[in-house]
Coordinates of C-alpha atoms in Angstrom, one line a residue:
M30 CA 0.0 0.0 0.0
T31 CA 1.4 3.4 -1.0
L32 CA 1.5 6.4 1.4
N33 CA -1.1 8.2 -0.7
Q34 CA -3.5 5.2 -0.5
L35 CA -2.9 5.0 3.3
I36 CA -3.7 8.7 3.7
W37 CA -6.9 8.4 1.6
R38 CA -8.1 5.3 3.6
N39 CA -7.4 7.1 6.9
I40 CA -9.5 10.1 5.8
K41 CA -12.4 7.8 4.9
K42 CA -12.0 5.8 8.1
N43 CA -12.0 8.8 10.3
I44 CA -14.8 10.7 8.6
K45 CA -16.9 10.4 11.7
H46 CA -14.3 12.4 13.5
Y47 CA -13.2 14.5 10.6
Y48 CA -16.7 16.0 9.9
V49 CA -16.4 18.0 13.1
Y50 CA -12.9 19.2 12.2
I51 CA -14.0 20.0 8.7
F52 CA -16.9 22.0 10.0
A53 CA -14.5 24.0 12.2
L54 CA -12.3 24.7 9.2
V55 CA -15.1 25.6 6.8
F56 CA -16.9 27.8 9.3
S57 CA -13.7 29.6 10.3
V58 CA -12.7 30.3 6.7
G59 CA -16.2 31.4 5.7
L60 CA -16.5 33.7 8.7
Y61 CA -13.1 35.3 8.2
F62 CA -13.4 35.7 4.4
S63 CA -16.9 37.3 4.5
F64 CA -15.7 39.8 7.1
V65 CA -12.5 40.7 5.3
T66 CA -14.5 41.1 2.0
L67 CA -16.4 43.9 3.7
Q68 CA -13.1 45.5 4.8
F69 CA -11.9 45.7 1.2
D70 CA -15.3 46.7 -0.3
P71 CA -15.1 50.4 -1.5
A72 CA -18.9 50.7 -0.9
I73 CA -18.2 50.7 2.8
D74 CA -16.3 54.0 2.9
D75 CA -18.4 55.5 0.1
A76 CA -21.6 54.8 1.9
S77 CA -20.4 55.7 5.4
G78 CA -19.1 59.1 4.4
S79 CA -16.8 60.4 7.2
V80 CA -16.9 57.1 9.0
K81 CA -13.6 55.3 8.5
A82 CA -15.3 51.9 8.4
A83 CA -12.5 50.1 6.6
A84 CA -10.1 51.0 9.5
A85 CA -12.7 49.7 12.0
F86 CA -13.0 46.5 10.0
K87 CA -9.3 46.1 9.9
S88 CA -9.1 46.3 13.7
G89 CA -12.0 43.8 13.9
S90 CA -10.2 41.4 11.5
V91 CA -7.2 41.2 13.9
L92 CA -9.4 40.2 16.8
L93 CA -11.2 37.7 14.5
I94 CA -7.9 36.1 13.6
V95 CA -7.2 35.5 17.3
I96 CA -10.7 34.0 17.9
V97 CA -10.4 31.7 14.8
A98 CA -6.8 30.7 15.6
V99 CA -7.6 29.6 19.1
F100 CA -10.7 27.8 17.9
L101 CA -8.9 25.8 15.3
L102 CA -5.9 25.0 17.5
Y103 CA -8.3 23.7 20.2
A104 CA -10.3 21.7 17.7
N105 CA -7.1 20.2 16.4
T106 CA -6.0 19.3 20.0
L107 CA -9.2 17.4 20.7
F108 CA -8.9 15.7 17.3
I109 CA -5.2 14.6 17.6
K110 CA -5.9 13.2 21.1
R111 CA -8.8 11.2 19.8
R112 CA -6.5 9.6 17.2
G113 CA -3.8 8.8 19.9
K114 CA -4.3 5.0 19.6
E115 CA -4.1 5.2 15.8
I116 CA -0.8 7.1 16.0
G117 CA 0.5 4.5 18.4
L118 CA -0.5 1.7 16.1
F119 CA 1.4 3.3 13.2
Q120 CA 4.5 3.4 15.4
L121 CA 4.0 -0.2 16.5
I122 CA 4.1 -1.5 12.9
G123 CA 7.4 0.2 12.4
M124 CA 6.7 3.7 11.2
T125 CA 8.9 6.5 12.5
K126 CA 7.6 9.5 14.3
G127 CA 8.7 11.6 11.3
M128 CA 6.6 9.4 8.9
V129 CA 3.6 9.6 11.1
F130 CA 3.9 13.3 11.3
R131 CA 4.2 13.4 7.5
I132 CA 1.0 11.4 7.1
L133 CA -0.9 13.7 9.5
S134 CA 0.5 16.8 7.8
L135 CA -0.6 15.6 4.3
E136 CA -4.1 14.6 5.6
N137 CA -4.4 18.1 7.2
L138 CA -3.2 19.7 4.0
L139 CA -5.9 18.0 2.0
L140 CA -8.6 18.9 4.5
Y141 CA -7.3 22.5 4.6
I142 CA -7.3 23.0 0.8
G143 CA -10.8 21.5 0.5
S144 CA -12.1 23.5 3.5
L145 CA -10.5 26.7 2.2
V146 CA -12.3 26.4 -1.1
V147 CA -15.7 25.6 0.4
G148 CA -15.2 28.3 3.1
V149 CA -14.3 31.0 0.6
L150 CA -17.4 30.1 -1.5
L151 CA -19.5 30.2 1.7
G152 CA -18.0 33.5 2.8
F153 CA -18.5 35.0 -0.6
S154 CA -22.2 34.1 -0.6
M155 CA -22.6 35.5 2.9
S156 CA -20.8 38.8 2.2
R157 CA -23.8 40.4 0.5
L158 CA -26.1 39.4 3.3
L159 CA -23.7 41.0 5.8
M160 CA -23.5 44.1 3.6
I161 CA -27.3 44.4 3.6
I162 CA -27.3 44.1 7.5
L163 CA -24.6 46.7 7.7
F164 CA -26.5 49.2 5.5
K165 CA -29.6 48.5 7.5
V166 CA -28.2 49.2 10.9
T167 CA -26.3 52.3 9.7
G168 CA -29.3 53.7 7.8
V169 CA -27.4 54.0 4.6
E170 CA -29.5 54.0 1.4
E171 CA -27.3 52.0 -0.9
I172 CA -27.7 48.8 -2.9
A173 CA -25.6 45.9 -1.6
T174 CA -23.8 44.2 -4.5
L175 CA -22.0 40.8 -4.6
R176 CA -18.3 41.6 -5.2
F177 CA -15.4 39.1 -5.1
S178 CA -12.4 40.6 -3.5
P179 CA -8.9 39.3 -4.6
E180 CA -7.4 41.2 -1.7
A181 CA -9.6 39.4 0.8
L182 CA -8.8 36.0 -0.8
I183 CA -5.0 36.7 -0.5
Q184 CA -5.3 37.8 3.1
T185 CA -7.4 34.8 3.9
I186 CA -4.9 32.4 2.4
I187 CA -2.0 34.1 4.3
V188 CA -3.8 33.9 7.6
F189 CA -4.9 30.3 7.4
S190 CA -1.6 29.3 6.0
A191 CA 0.0 30.7 9.2
I192 CA -2.6 28.8 11.3
Y193 CA -1.8 25.6 9.4
V194 CA 1.9 26.1 10.3
L195 CA 0.9 26.5 13.9
I196 CA -1.2 23.3 13.7
L197 CA 1.8 21.4 12.2
V198 CA 4.0 22.6 15.0
M199 CA 1.4 21.5 17.6
N200 CA 1.1 18.1 16.0
Y201 CA 4.9 17.7 15.7
L202 CA 5.4 18.5 19.4
F203 CA 2.5 16.1 20.4
I204 CA 4.0 13.2 18.4
K205 CA 7.5 13.9 19.6
R206 CA 6.7 14.1 23.3
Q207 CA 4.4 11.0 23.5
S208 CA 5.6 7.5 23.9
I209 CA 3.8 4.5 22.3
L210 CA 2.3 3.6 25.7
S211 CA 1.1 7.1 26.5
L212 CA -0.5 7.4 23.0
F213 CA -2.8 4.4 23.9
R214 CA -3.7 6.1 27.2
V215 CA -4.0 9.7 26.1
S216 CA -7.7 9.8 25.8
S217 CA -8.3 8.0 29.0
V218 CA -6.2 10.4 31.1
A219 CA -7.4 13.5 29.5
Q220 CA -10.0 14.1 32.2
Q221 CA -9.2 14.4 35.9
R222 CA -11.6 12.7 38.2
V223 CA -12.2 13.6 41.9
Q224 CA -13.6 10.8 44.0
K225 CA -14.0 12.6 47.3
M226 CA -15.1 16.1 48.5
T227 CA -12.4 17.5 50.7
L228 CA -12.5 20.4 53.2
L229 CA -10.2 22.4 50.9
Q230 CA -12.6 22.0 48.0
A231 CA -15.4 23.3 50.3
V232 CA -13.4 26.3 51.3
I233 CA -12.5 27.0 47.7
G234 CA -16.1 26.7 46.7
V235 CA -17.3 29.2 49.4
L236 CA -14.4 31.6 48.6
G237 CA -15.2 31.5 44.8
I238 CA -18.8 32.5 45.4
A239 CA -17.7 35.2 47.9
L240 CA -15.2 36.7 45.5
I241 CA -17.8 36.9 42.7
L242 CA -20.4 38.6 45.0
F243 CA -17.7 41.0 46.2
G244 CA -16.9 41.9 42.6
Y245 CA -20.6 42.5 42.0
Y246 CA -20.9 44.7 45.0
L247 CA -18.0 46.9 43.9
S248 CA -19.3 47.2 40.4
S249 CA -22.7 48.3 41.6
R250 CA -21.0 51.1 43.6
L251 CA -18.3 51.9 41.0
F252 CA -19.5 55.5 40.1
S253 CA -21.1 56.3 43.4
D254 CA -19.8 58.6 46.1
L255 CA -17.8 55.7 47.6
F256 CA -15.4 55.3 44.7
M257 CA -14.4 58.3 42.6
G258 CA -11.3 60.1 41.5
N259 CA -8.0 58.4 41.9
Q260 CA -9.6 55.3 43.4
L261 CA -11.7 54.5 40.3
F262 CA -9.0 52.7 38.3
L263 CA -7.8 50.6 41.3
V264 CA -11.4 49.6 42.0
M265 CA -11.8 48.5 38.4
I266 CA -8.7 46.3 38.6
L267 CA -10.0 44.9 41.9
I268 CA -13.4 44.1 40.3
L269 CA -11.8 42.4 37.3
A270 CA -9.4 40.3 39.5
S271 CA -12.1 39.4 42.0
V272 CA -14.6 38.2 39.4
I273 CA -12.1 36.3 37.3
V274 CA -10.4 34.5 40.3
G275 CA -13.9 33.9 41.8
T276 CA -15.1 32.4 38.5
Y277 CA -12.1 30.0 38.4
L278 CA -12.6 29.0 42.0
F279 CA -16.4 28.6 41.3
Y280 CA -15.7 26.0 38.7
K281 CA -12.8 24.5 40.8
G282 CA -14.8 24.0 43.9
S283 CA -18.1 25.8 44.2
V284 CA -20.0 23.6 41.6
S285 CA -18.7 20.4 43.3
F286 CA -19.5 21.8 46.7
I287 CA -23.1 22.7 45.8
F288 CA -23.8 19.4 44.0
N289 CA -22.2 17.4 46.7
S290 CA -24.5 19.2 49.2
I291 CA -27.5 18.2 47.0
R292 CA -26.2 14.6 46.9
K293 CA -25.8 14.4 50.7
R294 CA -29.4 15.6 51.1
K295 CA -30.5 12.6 49.1
G296 CA -28.8 10.4 51.7
G297 CA -26.9 8.4 49.1
Y298 CA -30.0 7.3 47.2
L299 CA -29.2 8.4 43.7
N300 CA -31.2 7.4 40.7
V301 CA -29.6 7.0 37.2
N302 CA -30.5 10.6 36.3
D303 CA -28.5 11.9 39.4
V304 CA -25.6 9.7 38.5
L305 CA -25.5 10.9 34.9
S306 CA -26.0 14.6 35.7
L307 CA -24.9 15.6 39.2
S308 CA -22.1 13.2 39.7
A309 CA -20.8 13.7 36.1
I310 CA -20.7 17.4 36.6
M311 CA -18.9 17.2 39.9
F312 CA -16.2 15.0 38.4
R313 CA -15.8 16.8 35.1
M314 CA -16.2 20.5 35.7
R315 CA -13.3 20.7 38.2
S316 CA -10.9 19.4 35.6
N317 CA -12.3 21.9 33.0
S318 CA -12.2 24.9 35.3
F319 CA -9.6 26.8 33.4
L320 CA -11.3 26.4 30.0
L321 CA -14.7 27.2 31.5
T322 CA -13.3 30.3 33.2
I323 CA -11.9 31.6 29.9
I324 CA -15.2 30.9 28.1
T325 CA -17.3 32.5 30.8
A326 CA -15.1 35.6 31.0
L327 CA -15.0 36.1 27.2
S328 CA -18.8 35.3 27.0
A329 CA -19.4 38.0 29.6
L330 CA -17.2 40.4 27.7
S331 CA -19.0 39.7 24.4
I332 CA -22.4 40.1 25.9
A333 CA -21.4 43.3 27.7
L334 CA -19.8 44.9 24.6
L335 CA -22.9 43.8 22.5
S336 CA -25.2 45.3 25.1
L337 CA -23.3 48.6 25.4
S338 CA -23.1 49.0 21.6
Y339 CA -26.8 48.2 21.3
I340 CA -27.6 50.6 24.1
S341 CA -25.8 53.3 22.2
Y342 CA -27.6 52.5 19.0
Y343 CA -31.0 52.1 20.7
S344 CA -30.6 55.5 22.4
V345 CA -29.6 57.5 19.4
E346 CA -33.0 59.0 18.9
K347 CA -33.6 59.9 22.5
S348 CA -30.1 61.2 23.1
V349 CA -30.1 63.4 20.0
E350 CA -33.6 64.7 21.0
K351 CA -32.2 65.5 24.4
N352 CA -29.0 67.1 23.2
I353 CA -30.5 69.1 20.4
P354 CA -34.0 70.3 21.3
Y355 CA -34.8 71.9 17.9
D356 CA -34.4 70.7 14.4
F357 CA -31.8 73.4 13.6
S358 CA -29.6 75.3 16.1
M359 CA -28.1 78.7 15.1
I360 CA -25.8 80.8 17.4
N361 CA -25.3 83.5 14.8
P362 CA -28.3 85.8 14.1
D363 CA -27.2 86.6 10.6
H364 CA -26.9 82.9 9.7
A365 CA -30.3 82.2 11.3
E366 CA -31.9 85.0 9.3
E367 CA -30.4 83.8 6.1
F368 CA -31.5 80.2 6.8
M369 CA -35.1 81.3 7.6
Q370 CA -35.2 83.3 4.4
K371 CA -34.2 80.3 2.4
L372 CA -36.9 78.2 4.1
T373 CA -39.5 80.8 3.2
N374 CA -38.3 80.9 -0.4
E375 CA -38.7 77.1 -0.5
S376 CA -42.2 77.4 1.1
I377 CA -41.1 75.3 4.1
G378 CA -43.1 76.1 7.2
Y379 CA -41.1 76.6 10.5
T380 CA -41.2 78.0 14.0
E381 CA -38.4 79.8 15.7
K382 CA -37.4 80.4 19.3
T383 CA -34.8 83.1 20.1
I384 CA -32.9 83.0 23.4
D385 CA -30.5 85.6 24.8
L386 CA -27.5 83.9 26.5
L387 CA -25.4 85.4 29.2
E388 CA -22.1 84.1 30.5
F389 CA -21.4 84.7 34.2
N390 CA -18.8 83.4 36.6
A391 CA -20.6 81.4 39.3
E392 CA -19.4 80.4 42.7
L393 CA -21.1 77.0 43.2
S394 CA -19.3 75.6 46.3
N395 CA -22.6 75.6 48.3
V396 CA -24.5 73.4 45.7
L397 CA -21.9 71.4 43.9
T398 CA -19.6 68.5 44.9
L399 CA -17.4 66.2 42.9
P400 CA -16.9 63.0 44.9
G401 CA -13.4 61.8 45.2
V402 CA -11.8 65.0 44.1
E403 CA -10.3 67.3 46.7
D404 CA -9.4 70.3 44.6
I405 CA -12.5 71.3 42.6
N406 CA -12.1 75.1 42.5
A407 CA -12.1 75.1 38.8
V408 CA -15.5 73.5 38.8
Q409 CA -17.0 75.3 41.7
N410 CA -15.9 78.6 40.2
S411 CA -16.8 78.2 36.6
S412 CA -18.7 80.1 33.9
M413 CA -22.4 79.3 33.5
T414 CA -24.9 80.1 30.8
V415 CA -27.7 82.3 32.2
I416 CA -31.1 82.8 30.5
S417 CA -34.4 84.4 31.5
E418 CA -37.5 82.7 32.8
R419 CA -39.4 84.3 29.9
V420 CA -38.1 81.8 27.4
V421 CA -39.0 78.8 29.6
S422 CA -42.7 78.0 29.7
D423 CA -44.4 77.0 33.0
L424 CA -41.6 78.3 35.2
D425 CA -42.2 81.1 37.7
I426 CA -39.0 82.2 39.5
A427 CA -38.7 84.7 42.3
E428 CA -36.1 87.5 42.2
S429 CA -34.0 85.7 44.9
E430 CA -34.1 82.3 43.2
V431 CA -32.4 80.5 40.4
V432 CA -33.3 77.2 38.7
F433 CA -30.9 74.8 36.9
I434 CA -32.2 73.2 33.7
N435 CA -30.5 71.2 30.9
Q436 CA -29.2 68.8 33.6
N437 CA -27.2 66.1 31.7
E438 CA -27.6 62.5 32.9
L439 CA -23.9 61.6 32.4
T440 CA -22.8 64.8 34.1
E441 CA -25.2 64.1 36.9
K442 CA -23.4 60.8 37.7
V443 CA -20.0 62.6 38.1
I444 CA -21.0 66.1 39.4
K445 CA -23.5 66.2 42.3
I446 CA -25.7 69.3 42.5
R447 CA -28.1 69.8 45.4
A448 CA -30.9 72.4 45.7
G449 CA -31.1 74.7 48.7
G450 CA -27.7 76.3 48.6
E451 CA -26.7 79.9 47.6
I452 CA -25.0 80.7 44.3
E453 CA -23.0 83.9 43.6
F454 CA -22.9 85.3 40.1
T455 CA -20.2 87.9 39.7
G456 CA -20.9 90.8 37.4
L457 CA -18.9 93.9 36.4
E458 CA -20.2 95.9 39.3
N459 CA -22.5 93.6 41.3
I460 CA -22.6 90.2 42.8
Y461 CA -26.0 88.4 42.5
K462 CA -26.7 86.0 45.4
L463 CA -29.5 83.6 44.4
T464 CA -30.9 80.5 46.1
L465 CA -31.0 77.3 44.0
T466 CA -34.5 76.0 44.3
K467 CA -34.7 73.3 41.7
V468 CA -32.6 71.1 39.3
S469 CA -34.4 69.9 36.2
D470 CA -33.4 67.9 33.1
L471 CA -35.7 70.1 30.9
A472 CA -33.6 70.7 27.7
I473 CA -33.9 74.0 26.0
L474 CA -30.3 74.5 24.7
P475 CA -28.1 72.1 22.8
T476 CA -25.4 70.2 24.7
R477 CA -22.8 71.6 22.2
I478 CA -23.4 75.1 23.6
T479 CA -23.8 74.2 27.3
Y480 CA -20.9 71.6 27.2
A481 CA -23.2 69.3 29.2
F482 CA -23.2 71.7 32.1
P483 CA -26.5 73.0 33.6
V484 CA -28.1 76.3 32.5
A485 CA -29.2 78.9 35.1
V486 CA -32.7 80.3 34.7
V487 CA -33.3 83.6 36.6
D488 CA -36.2 86.0 37.0
E489 CA -36.7 88.4 34.0
K490 CA -36.0 91.5 36.1
I491 CA -32.7 90.0 37.5
F492 CA -31.8 88.9 34.0
E493 CA -32.1 92.4 32.6
Q494 CA -29.9 93.7 35.4
M495 CA -27.3 90.9 34.8
K496 CA -27.4 91.7 31.0
A497 CA -26.3 95.3 31.7
D498 CA -23.7 94.1 34.2
Q499 CA -22.1 91.3 32.2
Q500 CA -18.3 91.5 32.2
T501 CA -17.3 92.6 28.7
E502 CA -13.8 91.1 29.0
F503 CA -15.4 87.8 29.9
S504 CA -17.9 87.8 27.1
P505 CA -17.6 90.8 24.8
E506 CA -20.9 90.0 23.0
I507 CA -24.2 88.8 24.1
P508 CA -24.8 85.7 21.9
I509 CA -28.3 84.9 20.7
Y510 CA -29.4 81.3 20.2
T511 CA -32.0 80.6 17.6
G512 CA -33.8 77.3 17.6
I513 CA -35.8 76.4 14.4
S514 CA -38.3 73.6 14.1
I515 CA -39.9 72.4 10.9
K516 CA -43.7 72.2 11.1
D517 CA -44.2 69.3 8.6
A518 CA -41.8 66.3 9.3
K519 CA -42.1 65.4 5.6
E520 CA -40.2 68.6 4.7
L521 CA -37.4 68.0 7.1
V522 CA -35.0 66.4 4.6
L523 CA -35.5 69.3 2.1
A524 CA -34.9 71.8 4.9
N525 CA -31.8 69.9 5.9
D526 CA -30.5 70.2 2.3
V527 CA -31.1 74.0 2.5
F528 CA -29.1 74.0 5.8
K529 CA -26.2 72.2 4.2
E530 CA -26.0 74.8 1.5
L531 CA -25.0 77.4 4.1
E532 CA -21.9 75.3 4.9
L533 CA -21.8 76.4 8.5
D534 CA -19.3 75.4 11.2
V535 CA -20.9 72.8 13.4
W536 CA -18.5 73.4 16.2
A537 CA -19.4 77.0 16.4
G538 CA -22.9 76.0 17.5
Q539 CA -24.7 75.7 14.1
E540 CA -26.1 72.2 13.8
S541 CA -28.8 70.0 12.4
K542 CA -30.6 67.4 14.5
Y543 CA -31.3 65.3 11.4
D544 CA -27.6 65.3 10.4
E545 CA -26.6 64.4 13.9
K546 CA -28.9 61.4 14.0
V547 CA -27.6 60.2 10.7
K548 CA -24.0 60.6 11.7
Q549 CA -24.5 58.9 15.1
K550 CA -26.4 56.0 13.5
E551 CA -23.6 55.5 11.0
N552 CA -20.8 55.6 13.6
I553 CA -22.6 53.5 16.2
G554 CA -24.1 51.2 13.6
V555 CA -20.6 50.3 12.2
I556 CA -19.3 49.7 15.7
M557 CA -22.4 47.6 16.7
F558 CA -22.1 45.6 13.5
I559 CA -18.4 44.8 14.1
V560 CA -18.9 44.1 17.8
G561 CA -21.9 41.9 16.9
F562 CA -20.0 40.0 14.3
L563 CA -17.1 39.3 16.6
G564 CA -19.5 38.5 19.4
L565 CA -21.3 36.0 17.1
A566 CA -18.0 34.6 16.1
F567 CA -17.0 34.0 19.7
L568 CA -20.4 32.6 20.6
I569 CA -20.2 30.0 17.8
T570 CA -16.6 29.1 18.5
S571 CA -17.0 28.8 22.3
G572 CA -20.2 26.8 21.7
C573 CA -18.4 24.6 19.3
I574 CA -15.6 24.1 21.8
L575 CA -18.0 23.0 24.5
Y576 CA -19.8 20.8 21.9
F577 CA -16.5 19.2 20.9
K578 CA -15.6 18.7 24.5
Q579 CA -19.0 16.9 25.1
M580 CA -18.4 14.7 22.0
D581 CA -15.0 13.8 23.5
E582 CA -16.6 12.9 26.8
S583 CA -19.4 11.0 25.2
E584 CA -16.9 8.7 23.5
D585 CA -15.1 8.2 26.8
E586 CA -18.4 7.3 28.6
K587 CA -19.7 5.0 25.9
A588 CA -18.6 1.9 27.9
N589 CA -20.6 3.1 30.9
Y590 CA -23.7 3.4 28.7
T591 CA -23.2 -0.1 27.4
I592 CA -23.1 -1.4 31.0
L593 CA -26.2 0.5 32.0
R594 CA -28.1 -0.7 28.9
K595 CA -27.2 -4.3 29.8
L596 CA -28.5 -3.7 33.3
G597 CA -31.9 -2.9 31.8
Y598 CA -32.0 0.9 31.5
T599 CA -33.6 2.1 28.3
Q600 CA -32.4 4.8 26.0
S601 CA -35.1 7.1 27.3
D602 CA -33.9 6.6 30.9
L603 CA -30.3 7.5 30.1
L604 CA -31.3 10.4 27.9
K605 CA -33.2 12.1 30.8
G606 CA -30.0 12.1 32.8
I607 CA -28.0 13.3 29.8
Q608 CA -30.4 16.2 29.2
R609 CA -29.9 17.3 32.8
K610 CA -26.2 17.0 32.5
Q611 CA -26.1 19.2 29.3
L612 CA -28.4 21.7 31.0
F613 CA -25.7 22.1 33.6
N614 CA -22.7 21.9 31.2
F615 CA -24.0 24.6 29.0
G616 CA -26.3 26.4 31.4
I617 CA -23.9 27.1 34.2
P618 CA -21.3 29.0 32.0
L619 CA -24.1 30.8 30.3
V620 CA -25.9 31.9 33.5
V621 CA -22.6 33.0 35.1
G622 CA -21.6 34.9 32.0
L623 CA -24.9 36.6 31.8
L624 CA -24.6 37.7 35.5
H625 CA -21.1 39.0 34.9
S626 CA -22.2 41.0 31.9
Y627 CA -25.2 42.4 33.7
F628 CA -23.2 43.8 36.5
A629 CA -20.5 45.1 34.1
V630 CA -23.1 46.9 32.0
K631 CA -25.0 48.2 35.0
S632 CA -21.9 49.8 36.4
G633 CA -21.4 52.2 33.5
W634 CA -24.2 51.9 30.9
F635 CA -25.1 55.6 31.3
F636 CA -22.0 56.6 29.5
F637 CA -23.4 55.0 26.3
G638 CA -27.1 55.8 26.2
T639 CA -30.3 56.6 27.9
E640 CA -31.9 53.2 28.5
M641 CA -30.3 50.0 29.7
L642 CA -32.8 47.2 30.3
T643 CA -34.6 46.8 27.0
P644 CA -31.5 46.6 24.7
M645 CA -29.6 44.5 27.2
I646 CA -32.4 42.0 27.6
I647 CA -32.8 41.7 23.8
V648 CA -29.1 41.0 23.5
M649 CA -29.1 38.4 26.3
L650 CA -32.2 36.6 24.9
I651 CA -30.6 36.3 21.4
Y652 CA -27.3 35.2 22.8
T653 CA -29.1 32.6 25.0
A654 CA -31.2 31.3 22.1
L655 CA -28.1 30.8 19.8
Y656 CA -26.1 29.3 22.7
S657 CA -28.8 26.8 23.4
I658 CA -28.5 25.4 19.9
F659 CA -25.1 23.8 20.9
G660 CA -26.7 22.2 24.0
I661 CA -29.4 20.7 21.8
L662 CA -26.8 19.4 19.3
S663 CA -24.8 17.9 22.2
V664 CA -27.9 16.0 23.5
L665 CA -28.5 14.7 20.0
N666 CA -24.9 13.5 19.9
Y667 CA -25.3 11.7 23.2
K668 CA -28.5 10.2 21.9
R669 CA -26.5 8.7 19.0
V670 CA -23.7 7.4 21.3
I671 CA -26.3 5.8 23.7
R672 CA -28.1 4.2 20.7
D673 CA -24.8 2.8 19.4
S674 CA -23.5 1.6 22.8
L675 CA -25.4 -1.6 22.6

């Protein structure tokens, strides 16, 4: 028999193992090629305008390489261990380790070439669908075309050639280090079994849960008065270390401790379902604690990033409405007059609101605190925008009072303002001492003008006095803000085109709410798409890794199922225990990852948007549904193993 014939017969013989490995290869190639195709598609930059989408895709492709490489290397590790006896037999009949390595390398090469071709075709067919999704989330009105990218093909070949070299190195080291005897035992010693619950394990279990709860507590108080300023970074490091170490100890001892307690409550009377679920989890999860910790941590990171990006996307409408109260904002009266004249010429109906703005130095020490910061004179003695109560409806203010409006939610988390204190506004000749009676989030001026700081509203009489007393060296002119709203929403796009013709400087306070919504949707949409794609890639790869692990374990336990079948247990009896086992195997990392991501998002979600629960729940439900697919596939694989065990 020639070497080529031997390789071909090996591939056909091991097809039941190879199909999993082939799936991993095809999926990885298709995933990477479709993503890189978008990176090199010129329609991305053309459609996104100022958004440098190609640069974002390039950064995402680097992370995707890491995910795919780890996935393939792990899949290859499980596969090579499963073929340990076969490799040992090759050496028993006289083959050298070099020849065995050559056979495996050629087999891998054939699989690689075939998977690369199929994966590229799959990725090419998926690229248009991904383009449609990208255009949808960014709100870009473009037609997604199917375009084959030679650059993406070359990059894909280079990346997977490098991964192939890493696989060859891994296989070479595995064959070199293993003796013939160890090759026949490699699959049987792959799992560590624990026969007795020790006091140390119980302590580790309690400590793991305690560390996780401690990390959750710190994250819930992260941006409170307790931790601010210089302490913030150290607390973040402490949270990360506490949760990661706690998660490792949770898998190392907590799971066994909890299930052992359940088993003791049963008084030693365990049915077959308990043996196949509780006992199996106790003995297996401890040996897989490091792998499960990595999967849980990265799952939590993926869910958290997906949630935060979706929170930003979900909140675009509300945040823009909050930050820009009117359809168009003008700080220059001449520009405002010119714009309104053009609207009139185009027969576009509109309403306007004109607001005089004063800038006064305010002493805020009696009403403002910045937790964790000792020297805050620059904040407590800062300039404030002052307006008259006349331009704010339903607001009646006494001459001795002042009300703060335009309170920004993000600023509120960092700067604490309390009503009841006295504020001093310093003018050219007088000091105006007013009592702060109320702090409101009512928005009347754009955030770009107020810099996310509250606006002071005073009595009309006091405002006129302050207007005459404003320090000219501090603000030589009294700016006038003009807010313009379009009466008919159908004419907003036409009005926006008229606004663009003026070519005004946005940073000088001239802005369009419509343009801002479009720009934010494009920016956040691209980020959400890339984060979502990478999160989906990790979800599938981590789910596949757990699935491969369960396939490996099912083969190891096949002899046990044979014995149980001979004792009279039916396939249905065994399958009930297996279903409970898989519920724990896939459910525990999922639930822990969801909890980690919830507390991570909850600690700082307000930096990204205006609403947390709805977008986060949507992300978690989608992630859970997709993740559950691998648990179902694992149960089906066990069902096949149980059926074939007798």
